[in-house]
Amino acid sequence: MEDLKIKKGFFVQNSQENIEGVYQFDKTKLLGEGGFGRVFKAVHNITKQSRAIKVIPKSKIKDPAKFAIEIEILKQVDHPNIIKLFETFEDARNVYLVFEMCEGGELFDRVVAKTHYTESEARAAFTDIMKCIHYCHQHGISHRDLKLENFVYATKALDSPLKMIDFGLSKVFKSEDEILEENEKKSAIAAAGVKQRKKVVMQTKAGTADYMSPEVLEGNYNEKCDIWSAGVILYMILSGTPPFYGKDDAHLVASIKKGAYRMTGKPWDTISEPAKDLIKKMIVPQESRIDSQAVLDHPWMKMQNKVDDTPIQIDLDNLKSFVNMSKLKQVALHFIASQADEKDIDLLIKEFNQFDANGDGEISIQEFKSTISKFHKAPPEEIERIFKLVDSDNSGRINYTEFIAATMNQNIYLREEKLYQAFKMFDKNNDGVITPDEIKAVLGSDPKYKDQDTKMWERIIEDADTNKDGHIDYDEFIKLMGKI
Ligand code: PIT
């Protein structure tokens, strides 16, 4: 059971229920409109939580296999700066994707409203952007359609985090096995102090012309195309104007292929040299373009934004108690963490970022040890043991949802509606009890567990099944969750 993996994607369920019975749509609040569907604001009838729901007419789904990739990517990505997909619905006419509601509007609109950002405002926004690009590239995903419109602010606050949306054109350029293999190689190489690089070629024309790299226009490119687009975004945030333009598409394409852009005159003469240097290393031909790690390591990115960043005390006790919880409780906490509202966990997100020194959206054992040791005198073996247990999917790194699950405190997860939702997520047939088969339906969706014998699922139930009748009723579930 130690090796049972918990992945955030397990909890993104596809429902055949009538969506109108679950969510009240606010058709006056159109949040976005893409080639593939429209995004509306909606409210959950019972919990009253706001959601952003993308409605995709089935008639628009030309290539079901490609569409399935988008959903699969959205289910798997787990990063504080990437929009969260909660659940999906399907009826005769449409597919519905239920996302977290970001109230802060598009990055595009804030840039336009301000004409352009100051360097430190730009750095804050661009750091969020690069963190999710780096995370995607590390996980073998390229977005391929990066533009200002594809980033929305989580809240209306000035220091709100940005979230990446719309993976409609994204592509997996590496399989999970390749990534695992590469991670192993990387650790070996890191130990030897050498960096290595791989080459993967993608071959479709994708994206919006303004942000498109010349090699995308030619149709022969790799994930570096995202770095070009990010360079165009940085150029636009800092100056308020696009680097390439043309009176029509043909002229725009010609301007991109030529690759010349202006960085003199207003407002460029007041913009720092490091900022210009970074752009020059991003908007260049593919062969000499830097990668996401090098962008994050660039001197301009390292210039301090805020001086009042007082560290948050890390509470080792929360982590310790998570480690000792029964598997079922851990799974339920993962579910609640995966569905949590940003405002309930804002402090935990800050804590997560404090651990994640290199900003790749995951906590490595080195990052974990060095952060913990700033606050606690725990022996290294103890810290390592805790790390391994919090890393529920055994990826060797603690990801975002794992961290939130392990550090959330009871006044978040012991709320009646959270517990009820978690119970309902397991209780597929709505008969008021959770059975081993239902546990299997949630956790066994990973092909790895397809052939697991039923014993494993029974054992998960056993701990919480106080009256030993072979299943868990709501009372037993509540007791389990309340136990420390
Ligand atoms: C929000 C707020 C908002 C837009 C969205 C979500 C859009 C999300 C989205 C759109 C897509 C997609 C994935 C996510 O493929 O203003 O909370 O087209």
Tab-separated table of N, CA, C and O in Angstrom, residues 191-290:
chain	number	residue	atom	x	y	z
A	191	ALA	N	24.711	15.234	-10.489
A	191	ALA	CA	25.754	14.790	-9.563
A	191	ALA	C	27.126	14.981	-10.188
A	191	ALA	O	28.087	15.327	-9.515
A	192	ALA	N	27.187	14.788	-11.500
A	192	ALA	CA	28.467	14.951	-12.188
A	192	ALA	C	28.710	16.400	-12.614
A	192	ALA	O	29.754	16.743	-13.133
A	193	GLY	N	27.687	17.243	-12.393
A	193	GLY	CA	27.839	18.668	-12.679
A	193	GLY	C	27.810	19.036	-14.156
A	193	GLY	O	28.355	20.027	-14.569
A	194	VAL	N	27.115	18.233	-14.975
A	194	VAL	CA	27.032	18.523	-16.404
A	194	VAL	C	25.574	18.748	-16.799
A	194	VAL	O	24.686	18.112	-16.263
A	195	LYS	N	25.341	19.632	-17.731
A	195	LYS	CA	23.976	19.838	-18.227
A	195	LYS	C	23.816	19.152	-19.564
A	195	LYS	O	24.756	19.078	-20.343
A	196	GLN	N	22.611	18.640	-19.837
A	196	GLN	CA	22.415	18.035	-21.147
A	196	GLN	C	21.122	18.520	-21.776
A	196	GLN	O	20.276	19.093	-21.133
A	197	ARG	N	20.987	18.293	-23.048
A	197	ARG	CA	19.825	18.795	-23.770
A	197	ARG	C	19.315	17.763	-24.758
A	197	ARG	O	20.068	16.980	-25.308
A	198	LYS	N	18.004	17.747	-24.929
A	198	LYS	CA	17.443	16.813	-25.901
A	198	LYS	C	16.770	17.585	-27.035
A	198	LYS	O	16.528	18.763	-26.922
A	199	LYS	N	16.504	16.877	-28.118
A	199	LYS	CA	15.856	17.523	-29.265
A	199	LYS	C	14.586	16.773	-29.620
A	199	LYS	O	14.587	15.584	-29.847
A	200	VAL	N	13.470	17.481	-29.649
A	200	VAL	CA	12.238	16.870	-30.113
A	200	VAL	C	11.620	17.835	-31.106
A	200	VAL	O	11.624	19.039	-30.904
A	201	VAL	N	11.132	17.306	-32.186
A	201	VAL	CA	10.588	18.176	-33.218
A	201	VAL	C	9.077	18.021	-33.308
A	201	VAL	O	8.552	16.926	-33.265
A	202	MET	N	8.370	19.130	-33.382
A	202	MET	CA	6.925	19.086	-33.526
A	202	MET	C	6.578	19.661	-34.900
A	202	MET	O	7.277	20.524	-35.393
A	203	GLN	N	5.496	19.183	-35.483
A	203	GLN	CA	5.232	19.635	-36.851
A	203	GLN	C	3.800	19.996	-37.222
A	203	GLN	O	3.234	19.431	-38.137
A	204	THR	N	3.219	20.951	-36.514
A	204	THR	CA	1.967	21.538	-37.007
A	204	THR	C	2.056	23.028	-36.812
A	204	THR	O	2.766	23.495	-35.943
A	205	LYS	N	1.291	23.746	-37.586
A	205	LYS	CA	1.279	25.191	-37.400
A	205	LYS	C	0.293	25.505	-36.284
A	205	LYS	O	-0.845	25.072	-36.317
A	206	ALA	N	0.731	26.230	-35.292
A	206	ALA	CA	-0.121	26.477	-34.142
A	206	ALA	C	0.047	27.906	-33.672
A	206	ALA	O	1.050	28.530	-33.940
A	207	GLY	N	-0.966	28.411	-32.957
A	207	GLY	CA	-0.783	29.676	-32.254
A	207	GLY	C	-1.300	30.901	-32.990
A	207	GLY	O	-1.846	30.841	-34.076
A	208	THR	N	-1.109	32.037	-32.340
A	208	THR	CA	-1.609	33.311	-32.835
A	208	THR	C	-0.435	34.054	-33.460
A	208	THR	O	0.619	34.156	-32.838
A	209	ALA	N	-0.597	34.586	-34.635
A	209	ALA	CA	0.534	35.109	-35.399
A	209	ALA	C	1.407	36.103	-34.629
A	209	ALA	O	2.633	36.003	-34.679
A	210	ASP	N	0.792	37.027	-33.888
A	210	ASP	CA	1.583	38.049	-33.187
A	210	ASP	C	2.726	37.481	-32.356
A	210	ASP	O	3.776	38.088	-32.241
A	211	TYR	N	2.443	36.359	-31.715
A	211	TYR	CA	3.391	35.794	-30.759
A	211	TYR	C	4.170	34.627	-31.363
A	211	TYR	O	4.950	33.983	-30.690
A	212	MET	N	3.920	34.346	-32.621
A	212	MET	CA	4.499	33.158	-33.259
A	212	MET	C	5.950	33.328	-33.607
A	212	MET	O	6.360	34.350	-34.142
A	213	SER	N	6.701	32.276	-33.358
A	213	SER	CA	8.113	32.309	-33.700
A	213	SER	C	8.277	31.978	-35.185
A	213	SER	O	7.407	31.341	-35.768
A	214	PRO	N	9.406	32.411	-35.771
A	214	PRO	CA	9.604	32.131	-37.199
A	214	PRO	C	9.569	30.638	-37.512
A	214	PRO	O	9.038	30.232	-38.538
A	215	GLU	N	10.096	29.808	-36.604
A	215	GLU	CA	10.127	28.377	-36.924
A	215	GLU	C	8.735	27.751	-36.879
A	215	GLU	O	8.457	26.776	-37.570
A	216	VAL	N	7.818	28.352	-36.067
A	216	VAL	CA	6.435	27.861	-36.068
A	216	VAL	C	5.795	28.196	-37.414
A	216	VAL	O	5.083	27.383	-38.003
A	217	LEU	N	6.094	29.372	-37.916
A	217	LEU	CA	5.571	29.767	-39.225
A	217	LEU	C	6.084	28.828	-40.312
A	217	LEU	O	5.394	28.536	-41.285
A	218	GLU	N	7.299	28.334	-40.120
A	218	GLU	CA	7.873	27.388	-41.087
A	218	GLU	C	7.342	25.976	-40.860
A	218	GLU	O	7.437	25.118	-41.733
A	219	GLY	N	6.823	25.712	-39.645
A	219	GLY	CA	6.244	24.400	-39.366
A	219	GLY	C	7.219	23.358	-38.859
A	219	GLY	O	6.940	22.177	-38.890
A	220	ASN	N	8.357	23.774	-38.361
A	220	ASN	CA	9.329	22.799	-37.867
A	220	ASN	C	9.946	23.337	-36.578
A	220	ASN	O	10.850	24.152	-36.613
A	221	TYR	N	9.431	22.889	-35.444
A	221	TYR	CA	9.817	23.562	-34.205
A	221	TYR	C	9.720	22.634	-33.000
A	221	TYR	O	9.230	21.518	-33.092
A	222	ASN	N	10.196	23.125	-31.856
A	222	ASN	CA	10.090	22.363	-30.605
A	222	ASN	C	9.551	23.286	-29.512
A	222	ASN	O	9.059	24.372	-29.801
A	223	GLU	N	9.653	22.863	-28.255
A	223	GLU	CA	9.035	23.628	-27.152
A	223	GLU	C	9.619	25.032	-26.989
A	223	GLU	O	9.021	25.895	-26.350
A	224	LYS	N	10.778	25.275	-27.618
A	224	LYS	CA	11.388	26.611	-27.538
A	224	LYS	C	10.485	27.700	-28.138
A	224	LYS	O	10.688	28.886	-27.894
A	225	CYS	N	9.496	27.280	-28.926
A	225	CYS	CA	8.574	28.284	-29.497
A	225	CYS	C	7.861	29.048	-28.375
A	225	CYS	O	7.532	30.220	-28.520
A	226	ASP	N	7.636	28.379	-27.235
A	226	ASP	CA	7.003	29.059	-26.092
A	226	ASP	C	7.889	30.174	-25.536
A	226	ASP	O	7.407	31.165	-24.989
A	227	ILE	N	9.209	29.982	-25.643
A	227	ILE	CA	10.133	30.993	-25.110
A	227	ILE	C	10.078	32.258	-25.984
A	227	ILE	O	10.098	33.371	-25.478
A	228	TRP	N	10.002	32.046	-27.290
A	228	TRP	CA	9.827	33.200	-28.201
A	228	TRP	C	8.561	33.962	-27.812
A	228	TRP	O	8.589	35.183	-27.602
A	229	SER	N	7.430	33.234	-27.722
A	229	SER	CA	6.153	33.892	-27.396
A	229	SER	C	6.248	34.613	-26.055
A	229	SER	O	5.706	35.713	-25.891
A	230	ALA	N	6.929	33.988	-25.085
A	230	ALA	CA	7.080	34.631	-23.776
A	230	ALA	C	7.913	35.903	-23.908
A	230	ALA	O	7.660	36.902	-23.227
A	231	GLY	N	8.900	35.878	-24.804
A	231	GLY	CA	9.706	37.074	-25.060
A	231	GLY	C	8.844	38.197	-25.634
A	231	GLY	O	8.980	39.367	-25.249
A	232	VAL	N	7.928	37.814	-26.540
A	232	VAL	CA	7.003	38.804	-27.114
A	232	VAL	C	6.106	39.363	-26.004
A	232	VAL	O	5.860	40.578	-25.929
A	233	ILE	N	5.655	38.483	-25.109
A	233	ILE	CA	4.817	38.931	-23.986
A	233	ILE	C	5.588	39.922	-23.114
A	233	ILE	O	5.086	40.991	-22.764
A	234	LEU	N	6.843	39.599	-22.785
A	234	LEU	CA	7.644	40.498	-21.943
A	234	LEU	C	7.841	41.849	-22.641
A	234	LEU	O	7.715	42.907	-22.011
A	235	TYR	N	8.117	41.784	-23.923
A	235	TYR	CA	8.269	43.019	-24.708
A	235	TYR	C	6.999	43.872	-24.600
A	235	TYR	O	7.065	45.085	-24.374
A	236	MET	N	5.855	43.216	-24.713
A	236	MET	CA	4.583	43.946	-24.690
A	236	MET	C	4.236	44.484	-23.309
A	236	MET	O	3.700	45.582	-23.178
A	237	ILE	N	4.553	43.706	-22.262
A	237	ILE	CA	4.249	44.181	-20.908
A	237	ILE	C	5.077	45.428	-20.595
A	237	ILE	O	4.611	46.374	-19.990
A	238	LEU	N	6.359	45.393	-21.020
A	238	LEU	CA	7.258	46.498	-20.691
A	238	LEU	C	6.991	47.750	-21.526
A	238	LEU	O	7.207	48.868	-21.063
A	239	SER	N	6.555	47.544	-22.772
A	239	SER	CA	6.436	48.712	-23.653
A	239	SER	C	4.995	49.056	-24.032
A	239	SER	O	4.719	50.162	-24.483
A	240	GLY	N	4.086	48.071	-23.892
A	240	GLY	CA	2.705	48.301	-24.291
A	240	GLY	C	2.473	48.187	-25.788
A	240	GLY	O	1.366	48.406	-26.261
A	241	THR	N	3.524	47.837	-26.546
A	241	THR	CA	3.352	47.641	-27.988
A	241	THR	C	3.963	46.308	-28.412
A	241	THR	O	4.898	45.829	-27.777
A	242	PRO	N	3.453	45.713	-29.496
A	242	PRO	CA	4.029	44.440	-29.949
A	242	PRO	C	5.333	44.654	-30.704
A	242	PRO	O	5.504	45.690	-31.354
A	243	PRO	N	6.263	43.695	-30.630
A	243	PRO	CA	7.541	43.849	-31.331
A	243	PRO	C	7.388	43.738	-32.853
A	243	PRO	O	8.127	44.373	-33.590
A	244	PHE	N	6.430	42.945	-33.296
A	244	PHE	CA	6.248	42.749	-34.743
A	244	PHE	C	4.853	43.174	-35.136
A	244	PHE	O	3.898	42.932	-34.418
A	245	TYR	N	4.750	43.798	-36.279
A	245	TYR	CA	3.427	44.185	-36.752
A	245	TYR	C	3.424	44.273	-38.268
A	245	TYR	O	4.475	44.221	-38.915
A	246	GLY	N	2.229	44.373	-38.829
A	246	GLY	CA	2.109	44.477	-40.275
A	246	GLY	C	0.677	44.842	-40.573
A	246	GLY	O	-0.203	44.549	-39.768
A	247	LYS	N	0.434	45.476	-41.721
A	247	LYS	CA	-0.926	45.939	-41.982
A	247	LYS	C	-1.858	44.765	-42.270
A	247	LYS	O	-3.068	44.887	-42.151
A	248	ASP	N	-1.298	43.602	-42.575
A	248	ASP	CA	-2.106	42.393	-42.677
A	248	ASP	C	-1.234	41.199	-42.280
A	248	ASP	O	-0.058	41.369	-41.973
A	249	ASP	N	-1.812	39.994	-42.296
A	249	ASP	CA	-1.083	38.806	-41.856
A	249	ASP	C	0.215	38.587	-42.621
A	249	ASP	O	1.247	38.245	-42.028
A	250	ALA	N	0.152	38.823	-43.936
A	250	ALA	CA	1.348	38.578	-44.751
A	250	ALA	C	2.498	39.479	-44.310
A	250	ALA	O	3.646	39.034	-44.196
A	251	HIS	N	2.179	40.762	-44.032
A	251	HIS	CA	3.228	41.682	-43.596
A	251	HIS	C	3.723	41.347	-42.192
A	251	HIS	O	4.910	41.474	-41.902
A	252	LEU	N	2.778	40.900	-41.324
A	252	LEU	CA	3.162	40.500	-39.973
A	252	LEU	C	4.140	39.322	-40.041
A	252	LEU	O	5.197	39.336	-39.400
A	253	VAL	N	3.787	38.332	-40.844
A	253	VAL	CA	4.643	37.149	-40.990
A	253	VAL	C	6.023	37.551	-41.527
A	253	VAL	O	7.053	37.092	-41.025
A	254	ALA	N	6.028	38.443	-42.497
A	254	ALA	CA	7.310	38.894	-43.054
A	254	ALA	C	8.140	39.579	-41.977
A	254	ALA	O	9.359	39.355	-41.872
A	255	SER	N	7.472	40.389	-41.138
A	255	SER	CA	8.185	41.103	-40.081
A	255	SER	C	8.772	40.128	-39.050
A	255	SER	O	9.898	40.300	-38.583
A	256	ILE	N	8.007	39.077	-38.724
A	256	ILE	CA	8.505	38.070	-37.769
A	256	ILE	C	9.701	37.332	-38.354
A	256	ILE	O	10.718	37.131	-37.691
A	257	LYS	N	9.580	36.951	-39.613
A	257	LYS	CA	10.670	36.193	-40.245
A	257	LYS	C	11.941	37.003	-40.339
A	257	LYS	O	13.041	36.483	-40.214
A	258	LYS	N	11.767	38.308	-40.547
A	258	LYS	CA	12.916	39.191	-40.584
A	258	LYS	C	13.537	39.265	-39.186
A	258	LYS	O	14.758	39.329	-39.035
A	259	GLY	N	12.669	39.256	-38.184
A	259	GLY	CA	13.144	39.154	-36.805
A	259	GLY	C	13.696	40.438	-36.209
A	259	GLY	O	14.328	40.411	-35.161
A	260	ALA	N	13.483	41.577	-36.888
A	260	ALA	CA	14.008	42.837	-36.363
A	260	ALA	C	12.923	43.551	-35.558
A	260	ALA	O	11.787	43.659	-36.003
A	261	TYR	N	13.270	44.000	-34.369
A	261	TYR	CA	12.311	44.760	-33.566
A	261	TYR	C	13.040	45.913	-32.884
A	261	TYR	O	14.248	45.873	-32.670
A	262	ARG	N	12.256	46.913	-32.540
A	262	ARG	CA	12.809	48.152	-32.023
A	262	ARG	C	12.985	48.083	-30.505
A	262	ARG	O	12.108	47.586	-29.794
A	263	MET	N	14.129	48.536	-30.007
A	263	MET	CA	14.276	48.661	-28.555
A	263	MET	C	14.967	49.970	-28.195
A	263	MET	O	15.781	50.034	-27.278
A	264	THR	N	14.621	51.007	-28.962
A	264	THR	CA	15.146	52.349	-28.670
A	264	THR	C	13.973	53.316	-28.625
A	264	THR	O	12.857	52.946	-28.972
A	265	GLY	N	14.217	54.521	-28.222
A	265	GLY	CA	13.151	55.519	-28.125
A	265	GLY	C	12.254	55.222	-26.936
A	265	GLY	O	12.599	54.432	-26.062
A	266	LYS	N	11.081	55.840	-26.923
A	266	LYS	CA	10.170	55.678	-25.793
A	266	LYS	C	9.469	54.331	-25.832
A	266	LYS	O	9.062	53.917	-26.922
A	267	PRO	N	9.244	53.634	-24.736
A	267	PRO	CA	9.792	53.870	-23.402
A	267	PRO	C	11.109	53.141	-23.176
A	267	PRO	O	11.608	53.074	-22.065
A	268	TRP	N	11.681	52.601	-24.295
A	268	TRP	CA	12.846	51.721	-24.126
A	268	TRP	C	14.050	52.422	-23.514
A	268	TRP	O	14.865	51.791	-22.846
A	269	ASP	N	14.199	53.744	-23.766
A	269	ASP	CA	15.387	54.414	-23.204
A	269	ASP	C	15.338	54.518	-21.684
A	269	ASP	O	16.343	54.833	-21.042
A	270	THR	N	14.181	54.221	-21.078
A	270	THR	CA	14.128	54.222	-19.607
A	270	THR	C	14.095	52.798	-19.051
A	270	THR	O	13.970	52.587	-17.846
A	271	ILE	N	14.163	51.818	-19.907
A	271	ILE	CA	14.119	50.419	-19.454
A	271	ILE	C	15.543	49.888	-19.274
A	271	ILE	O	16.433	50.189	-20.076
A	272	SER	N	15.733	49.104	-18.207
A	272	SER	CA	17.090	48.682	-17.837
A	272	SER	C	17.728	47.775	-18.898
A	272	SER	O	17.044	47.087	-19.650
A	273	GLU	N	19.059	47.782	-18.899
A	273	GLU	CA	19.811	46.937	-19.838
A	273	GLU	C	19.532	45.455	-19.614
A	273	GLU	O	19.324	44.710	-20.577
A	274	PRO	N	19.524	44.981	-18.347
A	274	PRO	CA	19.243	43.545	-18.145
A	274	PRO	C	17.898	43.118	-18.739
A	274	PRO	O	17.790	42.026	-19.302
A	275	ALA	N	16.873	43.996	-18.656
A	275	ALA	CA	15.565	43.645	-19.221
A	275	ALA	C	15.683	43.477	-20.729
A	275	ALA	O	15.191	42.499	-21.308
A	276	LYS	N	16.392	44.414	-21.375
A	276	LYS	CA	16.557	44.325	-22.828
A	276	LYS	C	17.386	43.106	-23.209
A	276	LYS	O	17.095	42.428	-24.194
A	277	ASP	N	18.410	42.843	-22.391
A	277	ASP	CA	19.269	41.688	-22.666
A	277	ASP	C	18.451	40.388	-22.638
A	277	ASP	O	18.610	39.511	-23.497
A	278	LEU	N	17.553	40.285	-21.661
A	278	LEU	CA	16.728	39.072	-21.557
A	278	LEU	C	15.852	38.912	-22.802
A	278	LEU	O	15.784	37.830	-23.393
A	279	ILE	N	15.214	39.997	-23.207
A	279	ILE	CA	14.356	39.921	-24.408
A	279	ILE	C	15.176	39.508	-25.623
A	279	ILE	O	14.775	38.648	-26.407
A	280	LYS	N	16.372	40.097	-25.744
A	280	LYS	CA	17.228	39.775	-26.898
A	280	LYS	C	17.645	38.303	-26.920
A	280	LYS	O	17.973	37.770	-27.974
A	281	LYS	N	17.669	37.671	-25.737
A	281	LYS	CA	18.053	36.249	-25.694
A	281	LYS	C	16.847	35.348	-25.941
A	281	LYS	O	16.985	34.155	-26.141
A	282	MET	N	15.624	35.942	-25.871
A	282	MET	CA	14.403	35.140	-26.079
A	282	MET	C	13.854	35.285	-27.495
A	282	MET	O	13.423	34.308	-28.103
A	283	ILE	N	13.851	36.535	-28.005
A	283	ILE	CA	13.352	36.735	-29.375
A	283	ILE	C	14.525	36.677	-30.337
A	283	ILE	O	15.017	37.714	-30.813
A	284	VAL	N	15.025	35.476	-30.539
A	284	VAL	CA	16.126	35.222	-31.484
A	284	VAL	C	15.853	33.873	-32.150
A	284	VAL	O	15.034	33.103	-31.652
A	285	PRO	N	16.563	33.571	-33.248
A	285	PRO	CA	16.364	32.264	-33.883
A	285	PRO	C	16.552	31.118	-32.882
A	285	PRO	O	17.336	31.225	-31.933
A	286	GLN	N	15.800	30.065	-33.124
A	286	GLN	CA	15.733	28.904	-32.239
A	286	GLN	C	17.091	28.401	-31.750
A	286	GLN	O	17.255	28.080	-30.578
A	287	GLU	N	18.069	28.359	-32.667
A	287	GLU	CA	19.364	27.758	-32.306
A	287	GLU	C	20.034	28.502	-31.161
A	287	GLU	O	20.715	27.899	-30.339
A	288	SER	N	19.854	29.832	-31.109
A	288	SER	CA	20.564	30.551	-30.050
A	288	SER	C	19.623	31.000	-28.922
A	288	SER	O	20.051	31.698	-28.013
A	289	ARG	N	18.367	30.569	-28.975
A	289	ARG	CA	17.393	30.991	-27.947
A	289	ARG	C	17.640	30.255	-26.631
A	289	ARG	O	17.907	29.064	-26.627
A	290	ILE	N	17.535	30.972	-25.506
A	290	ILE	CA	17.764	30.320	-24.215
A	290	ILE	C	16.544	29.483	-23.815
A	290	ILE	O	15.452	29.657	-24.343
